[in-house]
PDB file of C-alpha atoms in Angstrom:
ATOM      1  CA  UNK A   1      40.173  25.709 -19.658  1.00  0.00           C
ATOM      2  CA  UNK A   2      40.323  21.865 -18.279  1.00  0.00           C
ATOM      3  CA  UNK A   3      39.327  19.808 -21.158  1.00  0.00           C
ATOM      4  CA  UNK A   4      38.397  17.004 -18.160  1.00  0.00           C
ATOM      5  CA  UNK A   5      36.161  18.950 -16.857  1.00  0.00           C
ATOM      6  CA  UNK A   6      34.041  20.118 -20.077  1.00  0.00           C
ATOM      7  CA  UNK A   7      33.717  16.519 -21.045  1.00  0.00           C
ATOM      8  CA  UNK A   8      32.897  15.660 -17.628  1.00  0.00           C
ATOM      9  CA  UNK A   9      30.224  18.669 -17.474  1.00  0.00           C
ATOM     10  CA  UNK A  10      28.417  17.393 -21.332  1.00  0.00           C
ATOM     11  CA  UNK A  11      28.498  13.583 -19.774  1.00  0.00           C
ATOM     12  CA  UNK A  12      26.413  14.604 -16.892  1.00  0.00           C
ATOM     13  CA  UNK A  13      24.750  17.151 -19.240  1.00  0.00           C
ATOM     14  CA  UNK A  14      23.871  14.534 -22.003  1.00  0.00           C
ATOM     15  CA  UNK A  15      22.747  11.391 -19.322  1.00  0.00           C
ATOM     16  CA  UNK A  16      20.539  13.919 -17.766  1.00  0.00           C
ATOM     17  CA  UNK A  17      18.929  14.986 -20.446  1.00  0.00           C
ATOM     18  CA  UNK A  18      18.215  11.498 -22.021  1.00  0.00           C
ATOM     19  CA  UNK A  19      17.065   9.918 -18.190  1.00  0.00           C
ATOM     20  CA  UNK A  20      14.082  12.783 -18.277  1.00  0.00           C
ATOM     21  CA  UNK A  21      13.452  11.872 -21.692  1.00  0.00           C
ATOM     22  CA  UNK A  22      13.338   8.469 -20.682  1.00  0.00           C
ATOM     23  CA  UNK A  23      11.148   9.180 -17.511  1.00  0.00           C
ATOM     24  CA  UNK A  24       8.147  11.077 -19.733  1.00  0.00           C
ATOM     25  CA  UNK A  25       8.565   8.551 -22.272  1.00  0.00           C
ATOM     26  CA  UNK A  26       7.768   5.283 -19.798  1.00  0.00           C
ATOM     27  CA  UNK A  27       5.191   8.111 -17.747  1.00  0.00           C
ATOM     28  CA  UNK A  28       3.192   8.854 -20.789  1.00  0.00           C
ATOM     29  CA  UNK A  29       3.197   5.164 -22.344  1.00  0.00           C
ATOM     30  CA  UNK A  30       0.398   3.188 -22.392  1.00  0.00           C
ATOM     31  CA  UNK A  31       2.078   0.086 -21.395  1.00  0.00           C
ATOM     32  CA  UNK A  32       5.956   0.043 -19.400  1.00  0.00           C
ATOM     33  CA  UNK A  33       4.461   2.164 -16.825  1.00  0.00           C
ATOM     34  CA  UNK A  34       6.738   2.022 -13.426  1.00  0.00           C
ATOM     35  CA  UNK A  35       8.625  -0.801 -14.287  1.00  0.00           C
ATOM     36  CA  UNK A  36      11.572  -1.534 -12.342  1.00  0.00           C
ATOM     37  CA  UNK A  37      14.547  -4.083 -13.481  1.00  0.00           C
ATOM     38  CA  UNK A  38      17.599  -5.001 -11.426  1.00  0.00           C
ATOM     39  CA  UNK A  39      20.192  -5.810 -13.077  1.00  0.00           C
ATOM     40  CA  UNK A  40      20.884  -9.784 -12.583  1.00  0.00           C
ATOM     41  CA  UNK A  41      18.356 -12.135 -10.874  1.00  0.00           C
ATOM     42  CA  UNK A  42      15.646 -10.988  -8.712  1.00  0.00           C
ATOM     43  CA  UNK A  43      15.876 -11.648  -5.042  1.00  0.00           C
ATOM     44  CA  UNK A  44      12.074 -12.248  -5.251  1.00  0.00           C
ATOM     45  CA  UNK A  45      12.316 -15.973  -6.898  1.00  0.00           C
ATOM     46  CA  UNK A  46      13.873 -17.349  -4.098  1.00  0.00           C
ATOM     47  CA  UNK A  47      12.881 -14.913  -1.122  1.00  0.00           C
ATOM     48  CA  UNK A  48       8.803 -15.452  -2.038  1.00  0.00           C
ATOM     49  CA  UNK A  49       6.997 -18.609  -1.230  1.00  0.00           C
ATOM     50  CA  UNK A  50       6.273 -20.225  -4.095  1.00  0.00           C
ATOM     51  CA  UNK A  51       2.557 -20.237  -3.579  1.00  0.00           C
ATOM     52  CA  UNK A  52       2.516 -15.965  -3.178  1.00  0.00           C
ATOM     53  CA  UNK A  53       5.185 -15.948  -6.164  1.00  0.00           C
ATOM     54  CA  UNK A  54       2.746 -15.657  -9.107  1.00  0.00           C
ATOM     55  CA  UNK A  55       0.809 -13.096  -7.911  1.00  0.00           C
ATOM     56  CA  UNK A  56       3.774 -10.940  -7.003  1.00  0.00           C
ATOM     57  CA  UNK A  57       5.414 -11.836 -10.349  1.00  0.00           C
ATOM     58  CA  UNK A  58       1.868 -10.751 -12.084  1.00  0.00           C
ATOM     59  CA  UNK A  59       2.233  -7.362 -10.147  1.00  0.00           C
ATOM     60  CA  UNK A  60       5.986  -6.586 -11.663  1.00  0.00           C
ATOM     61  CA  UNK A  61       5.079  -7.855 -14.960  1.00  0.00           C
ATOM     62  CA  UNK A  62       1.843  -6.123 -15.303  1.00  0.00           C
ATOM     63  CA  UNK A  63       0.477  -9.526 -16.280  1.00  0.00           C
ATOM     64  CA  UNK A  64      -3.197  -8.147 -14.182  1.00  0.00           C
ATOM     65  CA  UNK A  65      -6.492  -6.976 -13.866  1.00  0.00           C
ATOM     66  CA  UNK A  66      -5.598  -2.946 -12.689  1.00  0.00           C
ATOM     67  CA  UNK A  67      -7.241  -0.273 -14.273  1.00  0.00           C
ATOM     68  CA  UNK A  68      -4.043   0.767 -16.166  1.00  0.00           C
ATOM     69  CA  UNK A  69      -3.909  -2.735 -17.484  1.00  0.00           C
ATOM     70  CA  UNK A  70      -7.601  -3.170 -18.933  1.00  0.00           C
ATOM     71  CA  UNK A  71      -7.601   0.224 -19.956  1.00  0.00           C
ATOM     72  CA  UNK A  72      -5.107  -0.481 -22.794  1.00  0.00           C
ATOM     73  CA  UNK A  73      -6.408  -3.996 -23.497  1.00  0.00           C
ATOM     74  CA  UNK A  74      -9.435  -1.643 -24.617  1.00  0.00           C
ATOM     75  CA  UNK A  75      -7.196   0.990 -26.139  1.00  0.00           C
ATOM     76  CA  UNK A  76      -8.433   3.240 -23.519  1.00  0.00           C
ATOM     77  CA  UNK A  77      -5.950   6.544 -23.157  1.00  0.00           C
ATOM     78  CA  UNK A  78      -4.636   5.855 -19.755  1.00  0.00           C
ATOM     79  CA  UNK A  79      -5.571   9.043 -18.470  1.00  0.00           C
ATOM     80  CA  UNK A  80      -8.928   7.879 -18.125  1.00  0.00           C
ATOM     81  CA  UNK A  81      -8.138   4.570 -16.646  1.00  0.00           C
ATOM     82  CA  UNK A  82      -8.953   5.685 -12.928  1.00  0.00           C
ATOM     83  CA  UNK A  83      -9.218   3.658 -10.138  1.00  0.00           C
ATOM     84  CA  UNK A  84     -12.879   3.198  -9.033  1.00  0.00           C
ATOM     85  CA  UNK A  85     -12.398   1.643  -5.821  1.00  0.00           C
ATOM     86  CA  UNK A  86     -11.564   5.222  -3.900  1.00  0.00           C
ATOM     87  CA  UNK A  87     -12.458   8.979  -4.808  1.00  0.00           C
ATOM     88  CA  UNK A  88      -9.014  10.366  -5.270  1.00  0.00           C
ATOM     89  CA  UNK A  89      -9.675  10.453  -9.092  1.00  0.00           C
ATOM     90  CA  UNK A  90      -5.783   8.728  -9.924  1.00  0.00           C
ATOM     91  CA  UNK A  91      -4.934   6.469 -12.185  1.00  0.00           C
ATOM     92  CA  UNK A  92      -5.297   3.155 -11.538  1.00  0.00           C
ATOM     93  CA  UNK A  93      -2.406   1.593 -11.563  1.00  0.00           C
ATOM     94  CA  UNK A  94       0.285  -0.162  -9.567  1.00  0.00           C
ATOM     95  CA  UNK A  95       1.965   2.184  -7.694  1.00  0.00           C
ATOM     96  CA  UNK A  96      -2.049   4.068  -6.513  1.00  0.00           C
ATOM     97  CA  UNK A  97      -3.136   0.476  -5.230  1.00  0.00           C
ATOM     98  CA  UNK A  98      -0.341  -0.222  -3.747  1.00  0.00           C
ATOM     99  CA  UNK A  99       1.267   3.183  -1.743  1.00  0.00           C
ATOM    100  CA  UNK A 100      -2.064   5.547  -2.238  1.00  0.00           C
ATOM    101  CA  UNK A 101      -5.704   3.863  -2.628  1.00  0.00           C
ATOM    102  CA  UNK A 102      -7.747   4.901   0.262  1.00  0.00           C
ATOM    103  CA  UNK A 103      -9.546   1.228   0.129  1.00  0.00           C
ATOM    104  CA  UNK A 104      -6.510  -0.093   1.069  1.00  0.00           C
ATOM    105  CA  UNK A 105      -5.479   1.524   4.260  1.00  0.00           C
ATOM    106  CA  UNK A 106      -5.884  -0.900   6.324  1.00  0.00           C
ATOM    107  CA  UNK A 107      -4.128  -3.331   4.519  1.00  0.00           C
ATOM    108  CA  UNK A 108      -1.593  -1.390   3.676  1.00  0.00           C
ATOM    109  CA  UNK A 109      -0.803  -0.381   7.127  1.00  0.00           C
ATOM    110  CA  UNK A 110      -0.592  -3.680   8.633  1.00  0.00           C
ATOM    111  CA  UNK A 111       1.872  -5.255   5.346  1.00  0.00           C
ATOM    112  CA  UNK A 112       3.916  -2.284   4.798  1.00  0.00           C
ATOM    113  CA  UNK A 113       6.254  -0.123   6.901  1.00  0.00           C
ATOM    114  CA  UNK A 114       4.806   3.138   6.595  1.00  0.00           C
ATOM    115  CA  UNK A 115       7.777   4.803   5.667  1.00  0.00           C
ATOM    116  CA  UNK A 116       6.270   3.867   1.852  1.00  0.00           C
ATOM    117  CA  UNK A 117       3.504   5.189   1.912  1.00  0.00           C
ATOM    118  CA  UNK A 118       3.657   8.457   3.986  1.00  0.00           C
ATOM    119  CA  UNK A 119       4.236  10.857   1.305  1.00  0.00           C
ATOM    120  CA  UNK A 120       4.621   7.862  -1.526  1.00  0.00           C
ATOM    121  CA  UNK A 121       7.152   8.804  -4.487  1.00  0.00           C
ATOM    122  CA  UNK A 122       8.496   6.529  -7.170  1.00  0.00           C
ATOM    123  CA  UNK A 123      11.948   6.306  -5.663  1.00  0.00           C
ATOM    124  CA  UNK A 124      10.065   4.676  -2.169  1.00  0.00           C
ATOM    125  CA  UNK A 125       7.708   2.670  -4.879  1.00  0.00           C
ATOM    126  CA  UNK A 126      10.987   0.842  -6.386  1.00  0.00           C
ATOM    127  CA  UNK A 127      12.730   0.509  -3.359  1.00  0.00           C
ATOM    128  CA  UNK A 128       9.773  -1.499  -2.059  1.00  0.00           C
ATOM    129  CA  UNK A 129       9.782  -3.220  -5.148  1.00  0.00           C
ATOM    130  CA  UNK A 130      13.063  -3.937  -5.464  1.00  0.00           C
ATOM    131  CA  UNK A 131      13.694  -4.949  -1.897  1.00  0.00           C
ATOM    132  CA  UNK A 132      15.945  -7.540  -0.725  1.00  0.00           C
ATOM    133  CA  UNK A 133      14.447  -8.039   2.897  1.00  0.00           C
ATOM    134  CA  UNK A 134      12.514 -11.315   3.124  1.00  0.00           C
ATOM    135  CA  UNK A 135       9.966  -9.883   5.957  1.00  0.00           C
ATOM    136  CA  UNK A 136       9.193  -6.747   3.600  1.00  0.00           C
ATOM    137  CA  UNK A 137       9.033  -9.015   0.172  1.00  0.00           C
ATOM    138  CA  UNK A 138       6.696 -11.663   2.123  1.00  0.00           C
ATOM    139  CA  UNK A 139       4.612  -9.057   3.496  1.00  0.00           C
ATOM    140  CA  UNK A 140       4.432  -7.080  -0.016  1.00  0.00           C
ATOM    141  CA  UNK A 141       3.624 -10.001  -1.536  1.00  0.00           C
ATOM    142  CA  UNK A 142       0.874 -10.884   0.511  1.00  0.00           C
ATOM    143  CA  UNK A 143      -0.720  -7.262   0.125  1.00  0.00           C
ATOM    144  CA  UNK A 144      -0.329  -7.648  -3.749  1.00  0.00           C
ATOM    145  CA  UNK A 145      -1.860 -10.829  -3.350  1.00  0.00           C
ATOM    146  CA  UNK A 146      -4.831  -9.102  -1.761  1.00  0.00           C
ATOM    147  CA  UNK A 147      -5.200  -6.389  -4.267  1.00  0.00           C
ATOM    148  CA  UNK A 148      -5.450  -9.088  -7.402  1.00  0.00           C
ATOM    149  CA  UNK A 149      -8.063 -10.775  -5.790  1.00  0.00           C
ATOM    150  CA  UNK A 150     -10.055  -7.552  -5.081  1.00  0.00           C
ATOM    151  CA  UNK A 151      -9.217  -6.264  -8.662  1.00  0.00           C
ATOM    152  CA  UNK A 152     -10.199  -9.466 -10.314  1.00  0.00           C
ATOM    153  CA  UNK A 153     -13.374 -10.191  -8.609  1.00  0.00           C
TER     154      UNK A 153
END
């Protein structure tokens, strides 16, 4: 047998096993829900005006008014922190408001390219928030921008 191999086999075996750990853990919390890090400095404090910055830097920091949000302010489980702007019965959190929430279609399809949110997933939900294209962060931003002020009022 190639000892290389084996060890290369249980690697892959091991970081597999603790990345769907991880994944239920951050899906089932009540708090750390969808948040996405790069590693080094985000592109988004110098490619966002600074006057759409803080709302786009309350979106990634969940530092808002979204169902998910108030919800555990009130110790609510977040299963039952739904979004009651649309009758699709989801949570209400970032990535629903932003790639599913029928209230904001129209919104959504004039500041997004729509190949986020036909068929939405988490791996099109990061890549939109971790985008380095100034068009797509300016345009996100101002659609975040948007939701806060509907959420808040």
């Amino acid at each position: 047998m190639n000892t290389n191999w084996i060890k290369i086999i249980v690697k892959d075996t091991l970081e597999s096993q603790f990345i769907q750990e991880w994944h239920s853990f951050v899906e089932n919390s009540s708090k750390c829900t969808r948040i996405f890090k790069t590693t080094g400095f985000e592109d988004y404090f110098t490619k966002v005006p600074k006057d759409l910055r803080n709302a786009f830097v309350k979106f990634r920091t969940t530092n808002h008014r979204l169902p998910i949000e108030t919800g555990r302010w009130r110790n609510i489980h977040r299963s039952l922190t739904l979004c009651t702007l649309c009758n699709k019965n989801c949570i209400g959190d970032e990535f629903h408001y932003l790639l599913e929430c029928t209230y904001f279609d129209k919104l959504r399809k004039l500041y997004l390219h729509r190949k986020y949110f036909v068929t939405p997933n988490i791996i099109k939900f990061k890549d939109l928030l971790t985008s380095t294209n100034f068009e797509t962060l300016n345009l996100l931003t101002i659609f975040i921008k948007k939701i806060l002020n509907v959420r808040s009022s």
